[in-house]
Short mmCIF file of C-alpha atoms and ligand atoms in Angstrom, two decimals:
data_model
loop_
_atom_site.label_atom_id
_atom_site.label_comp_id
_atom_site.label_asym_id
_atom_site.label_seq_id
_atom_site.Cartn_x
_atom_site.Cartn_y
_atom_site.Cartn_z
CA MET A 1 -11.99 -19.07 10.27
CA LYS A 2 -11.76 -15.86 8.27
CA ARG A 3 -8.50 -15.18 6.45
CA TYR A 4 -7.26 -11.65 5.87
CA ILE A 5 -4.21 -10.12 4.23
CA ASP A 6 -2.93 -6.73 5.38
CA THR A 7 -1.61 -5.46 2.05
CA HIS A 8 0.15 -2.40 3.44
CA THR A 9 1.88 -2.37 6.78
CA HIS A 10 5.16 -0.98 8.08
CA LEU A 11 5.87 -3.61 10.73
CA TYR A 12 9.58 -2.81 10.53
CA ASP A 13 8.89 0.71 11.84
CA ALA A 14 10.55 1.65 15.13
CA ASP A 15 7.07 1.84 16.68
CA PHE A 16 6.99 -1.98 16.69
CA ALA A 17 10.53 -2.61 17.89
CA ASP A 18 9.53 -3.51 21.45
CA ASP A 19 6.61 -5.86 20.85
CA ILE A 20 6.70 -7.15 17.28
CA GLU A 21 6.14 -10.77 18.38
CA ASP A 22 2.97 -9.77 20.26
CA VAL A 23 1.79 -7.67 17.32
CA ILE A 24 2.22 -10.61 14.96
CA SER A 25 0.51 -13.09 17.24
CA ARG A 26 -2.45 -10.73 17.77
CA ALA A 27 -2.72 -10.40 13.99
CA GLY A 28 -2.74 -14.18 13.65
CA ASN A 29 -5.45 -14.48 16.30
CA GLU A 30 -7.64 -12.15 14.22
CA GLY A 31 -7.15 -14.22 11.06
CA VAL A 32 -4.47 -12.10 9.38
CA ILE A 33 -2.46 -14.72 7.50
CA SER A 34 -0.08 -12.45 5.64
CA CYS A 35 1.26 -8.89 5.44
CA ILE A 36 2.83 -6.91 2.61
CA MET A 37 5.57 -4.54 3.79
CA PRO A 38 6.26 -1.71 1.33
CA GLY A 39 9.72 -0.17 1.18
CA ILE A 40 10.45 3.50 1.85
CA ASP A 41 14.16 4.25 1.38
CA MET A 42 17.69 2.99 2.01
CA GLU A 43 17.61 3.86 5.69
CA SER A 44 14.63 1.64 6.48
CA HIS A 45 15.56 -1.14 4.04
CA ARG A 46 17.69 -3.24 6.37
CA GLY A 47 15.01 -3.46 9.07
CA LEU A 48 12.39 -4.39 6.50
CA MET A 49 14.49 -7.20 5.04
CA LYS A 50 15.48 -8.48 8.48
CA LEU A 51 11.84 -8.88 9.51
CA ALA A 52 10.95 -10.38 6.12
CA SER A 53 13.64 -13.04 6.57
CA GLU A 54 12.59 -13.75 10.16
CA LYS A 55 8.90 -14.19 9.25
CA PRO A 56 8.85 -15.74 5.78
CA GLY A 57 5.36 -16.48 4.55
CA PHE A 58 3.78 -14.13 7.04
CA THR A 59 5.59 -11.04 5.79
CA HIS A 60 6.29 -10.24 2.14
CA PRO A 61 8.68 -7.41 1.26
CA ALA A 62 8.31 -4.82 -1.49
CA THR A 63 10.98 -2.36 -2.56
CA GLY A 64 10.67 1.21 -3.70
CA LEU A 65 11.57 4.82 -3.08
CA HIS A 66 8.70 6.57 -1.29
CA PRO A 67 7.81 10.01 -2.65
CA THR A 68 8.39 11.73 0.70
CA SER A 69 11.94 10.31 0.67
CA VAL A 70 12.70 11.94 -2.69
CA ASN A 71 15.22 14.63 -1.78
CA ALA A 72 18.57 16.00 -2.96
CA SER A 73 20.05 12.47 -2.96
CA TRP A 74 17.23 10.90 -4.98
CA GLU A 75 19.57 9.54 -7.66
CA ARG A 76 21.54 7.51 -5.13
CA GLU A 77 18.31 6.29 -3.53
CA LEU A 78 16.84 5.30 -6.89
CA SER A 79 20.01 3.41 -7.88
CA PHE A 80 19.68 1.45 -4.67
CA VAL A 81 16.16 0.34 -5.65
CA TYR A 82 17.35 -0.59 -9.15
CA ASP A 83 20.35 -2.49 -7.82
CA ASN A 84 18.41 -4.79 -5.53
CA ALA A 85 15.00 -4.99 -7.25
CA ALA A 86 15.76 -8.29 -8.97
CA ASP A 87 15.73 -10.09 -5.59
CA LYS A 88 13.03 -12.72 -6.04
CA SER A 89 11.52 -12.16 -2.61
CA TYR A 90 9.87 -8.86 -3.62
CA VAL A 91 6.17 -9.08 -4.36
CA ALA A 92 5.87 -5.50 -5.64
CA ILE A 93 7.62 -2.23 -6.41
CA GLY A 94 6.37 0.20 -3.80
CA GLU A 95 5.57 2.30 -2.28
CA ILE A 96 6.03 4.76 -5.11
CA GLY A 97 4.10 7.81 -6.24
CA ILE A 98 3.78 11.51 -5.61
CA ASP A 99 3.05 13.39 -2.38
CA GLY A 100 2.18 17.06 -2.60
CA TYR A 101 1.03 17.23 0.99
CA TRP A 102 4.28 17.04 2.98
CA SER A 103 6.33 19.14 0.59
CA ARG A 104 6.32 20.27 -3.03
CA GLU A 105 10.02 21.11 -3.03
CA PHE A 106 10.98 18.03 -5.08
CA ILE A 107 7.66 17.55 -6.85
CA GLU A 108 9.26 17.43 -10.34
CA GLU A 109 11.81 14.88 -9.16
CA GLN A 110 8.99 12.88 -7.55
CA SER A 111 7.35 12.54 -10.98
CA VAL A 112 10.60 11.39 -12.56
CA VAL A 113 11.29 8.88 -9.78
CA PHE A 114 7.70 7.59 -9.97
CA GLN A 115 7.90 7.05 -13.73
CA LYS A 116 11.27 5.30 -13.53
CA GLN A 117 9.96 2.91 -10.88
CA LEU A 118 6.85 2.15 -12.95
CA GLU A 119 9.18 1.23 -15.81
CA LEU A 120 11.25 -0.90 -13.44
CA ALA A 121 8.11 -2.72 -12.27
CA ALA A 122 7.09 -3.38 -15.86
CA SER A 123 10.53 -4.77 -16.71
CA LEU A 124 10.31 -7.17 -13.75
CA SER A 125 6.60 -7.97 -14.27
CA LEU A 126 5.86 -6.86 -10.70
CA PRO A 127 2.76 -4.99 -9.53
CA VAL A 128 3.14 -1.52 -7.99
CA ILE A 129 1.95 0.01 -4.72
CA ILE A 130 1.05 3.64 -5.39
CA HIS A 131 1.08 6.41 -2.80
CA SER A 132 -0.92 9.41 -4.01
CA ARG A 133 -1.50 12.35 -1.72
CA GLU A 134 -2.64 15.75 -2.95
CA ALA A 135 -1.14 14.84 -6.30
CA THR A 136 -3.93 13.12 -8.23
CA GLU A 137 -3.36 15.06 -11.46
CA GLU A 138 0.42 14.65 -11.28
CA ILE A 139 -0.01 10.89 -10.75
CA PHE A 140 -2.36 10.60 -13.72
CA ALA A 141 0.01 12.64 -15.91
CA VAL A 142 2.71 10.02 -15.29
CA LEU A 143 0.32 7.09 -15.74
CA ASP A 144 -0.76 8.60 -19.08
CA LYS A 145 2.86 8.25 -20.20
CA THR A 146 3.24 4.65 -19.00
CA ARG A 147 -0.16 3.35 -20.05
CA HIS A 148 1.38 1.14 -22.76
CA LEU A 149 3.39 -0.81 -20.15
CA GLY A 150 0.34 -2.70 -18.89
CA ILE A 151 1.21 -2.22 -15.24
CA GLN A 152 -1.01 -3.61 -12.47
CA GLY A 153 -1.14 -2.49 -8.88
CA VAL A 154 -2.94 -0.84 -6.04
CA PHE A 155 -3.72 2.75 -5.12
CA HIS A 156 -2.93 2.51 -1.45
CA ALA A 157 -4.92 4.56 1.11
CA PHE A 158 -7.53 5.34 -1.49
CA SER A 159 -9.87 8.10 -0.38
CA GLY A 160 -10.81 9.60 -3.71
CA SER A 161 -14.07 10.31 -5.49
CA PRO A 162 -16.03 7.96 -7.77
CA GLU A 163 -14.52 9.91 -10.71
CA THR A 164 -10.99 9.29 -9.46
CA TYR A 165 -11.77 5.57 -9.08
CA LYS A 166 -13.07 5.46 -12.65
CA ARG A 167 -9.94 7.17 -13.94
CA ILE A 168 -7.76 4.71 -11.98
CA ARG A 169 -9.55 1.77 -13.62
CA SER A 170 -8.95 3.33 -17.04
CA TYR A 171 -5.23 2.55 -16.61
CA GLY A 172 -5.83 -1.17 -16.32
CA ASN A 173 -6.06 -3.59 -13.47
CA PHE A 174 -5.57 -1.23 -10.56
CA LEU A 175 -7.19 -2.02 -7.23
CA VAL A 176 -7.82 0.35 -4.33
CA GLY A 177 -6.41 -0.17 -0.84
CA ILE A 178 -8.97 0.61 1.85
CA GLY A 179 -7.89 1.24 5.44
CA GLY A 180 -8.89 2.92 8.68
CA VAL A 181 -10.07 6.11 6.97
CA VAL A 182 -13.27 4.29 5.95
CA THR A 183 -14.24 4.12 9.65
CA TYR A 184 -13.82 7.87 10.28
CA LYS A 185 -16.93 9.82 11.07
CA ASN A 186 -16.90 12.33 8.23
CA SER A 187 -15.28 10.09 5.63
CA LYS A 188 -16.84 10.24 2.18
CA LEU A 189 -15.25 6.89 1.41
CA PRO A 190 -18.29 4.73 2.38
CA ALA A 191 -20.37 6.57 -0.24
CA THR A 192 -17.70 6.05 -2.90
CA LEU A 193 -17.40 2.36 -1.98
CA ALA A 194 -20.99 1.84 -3.11
CA GLY A 195 -19.71 2.01 -6.70
CA ILE A 196 -16.62 -0.17 -6.19
CA PRO A 197 -16.97 -3.96 -6.44
CA ILE A 198 -15.23 -5.97 -3.70
CA GLU A 199 -13.18 -7.59 -6.48
CA HIS A 200 -11.34 -4.25 -6.81
CA ILE A 201 -10.62 -3.78 -3.09
CA LEU A 202 -7.62 -4.71 -0.95
CA LEU A 203 -7.56 -4.38 2.83
CA GLU A 204 -4.70 -2.51 4.47
CA THR A 205 -3.84 -0.88 7.76
CA ASP A 206 -0.86 1.34 6.83
CA ALA A 207 0.23 0.55 10.40
CA PRO A 208 1.49 2.22 12.51
CA TRP A 209 -0.59 5.04 10.97
CA LEU A 210 -4.28 5.63 10.06
CA THR A 211 -5.72 3.69 13.00
CA PRO A 212 -9.41 2.75 12.59
CA VAL A 213 -12.18 3.66 15.01
CA PRO A 214 -12.43 2.87 17.95
CA TYR A 215 -8.63 2.95 18.36
CA ARG A 216 -8.07 6.18 16.46
CA GLY A 217 -5.23 8.16 18.06
CA LYS A 218 -3.38 5.01 19.16
CA ARG A 219 -0.79 3.02 17.21
CA ASN A 220 -2.28 1.01 14.36
CA GLU A 221 -1.45 -2.67 13.81
CA PRO A 222 -2.53 -5.52 11.48
CA SER A 223 -4.88 -7.06 14.07
CA HIS A 224 -7.22 -4.12 13.32
CA ILE A 225 -7.91 -5.37 9.79
CA PRO A 226 -11.29 -6.96 10.77
CA LEU A 227 -12.56 -3.51 11.86
CA ILE A 228 -11.95 -2.24 8.33
CA ALA A 229 -13.52 -5.35 6.80
CA ALA A 230 -16.58 -4.94 9.04
CA LYS A 231 -17.07 -1.35 7.94
CA ILE A 232 -16.77 -2.31 4.27
CA ALA A 233 -19.27 -5.15 4.79
CA GLU A 234 -21.70 -2.75 6.46
CA THR A 235 -21.28 -0.20 3.67
CA LYS A 236 -21.81 -2.75 0.91
CA GLY A 237 -24.53 -4.73 2.65
CA CYS A 238 -22.67 -8.02 2.53
CA SER A 239 -21.11 -10.35 5.11
CA ILE A 240 -17.66 -9.89 6.64
CA ASP A 241 -16.90 -13.42 5.43
CA GLU A 242 -17.45 -12.30 1.87
CA VAL A 243 -15.21 -9.25 2.29
CA ALA A 244 -12.48 -11.41 3.88
CA GLU A 245 -12.63 -14.11 1.24
CA ILE A 246 -12.74 -11.88 -1.84
CA THR A 247 -10.15 -9.32 -0.70
CA THR A 248 -7.76 -12.11 0.34
CA GLU A 249 -8.17 -13.70 -3.08
CA ASN A 250 -7.55 -10.28 -4.71
CA ALA A 251 -4.30 -9.86 -2.78
CA ILE A 252 -3.07 -13.40 -3.53
CA LYS A 253 -3.72 -12.81 -7.23
CA LEU A 254 -2.23 -9.32 -7.52
CA PHE A 255 0.96 -10.06 -5.56
CA ARG A 256 1.14 -13.70 -6.71
CA LEU A 257 1.50 -14.87 -3.12
CA LYS A 258 2.20 -18.52 -2.46
CA ILE A 259 -0.14 -19.19 0.43
ZN1 ZN B 301 2.81 3.21 3.61
#
């Protein structure tokens, strides 16, 4: 039986409130043995931790202030992350980063918050989950400043160019999270994947968003992970088994999961 890990899923989102048990059992039926749930902000924190405590082993929580939640009260939000980050159940600091797509109003603050959370991750020896959207240069400017910290992590929802991938690797052991976008008709991602070894790839859904083909337009969920693995296997000319085995191993190693 294939084993997969969905390394980025928001199962605590309101979209799953009515049928979370079904969603989890469908994921299990497809071979998904574990899910990483990144944090967003104070408001969503309680729901995330509740689900993490109800499904230990299957769900693993991360904590972080998401760039789109950086607003006028960012200092309070950031203190909240700092205050509870030492909780041993967290497998990562994330998701953190910079998002220039939704709004650039707090773009300077986003950089500050990103850097502080990278430093926090380094002090706790935790990997990071990076959200980068229309902010590649801003992200790299911060990573240039924190290069000496030896941080590891993943660039979630990676859809960049081969050059961007190369630059990401220059910062150390950073993997790329590949999700539903790889199945989209005009995606350039399959071409980029040709130059990325499976050892540097993590599978993720970003559920409830970024649903892969043929379910695009509907709610995404972890049971769709094999569709992403199949597309990667096709692109790289290898078996789905190989994609499942290696990406699962990558996730276990990066997040130090006890599975
Ligand atoms: Zn996310």
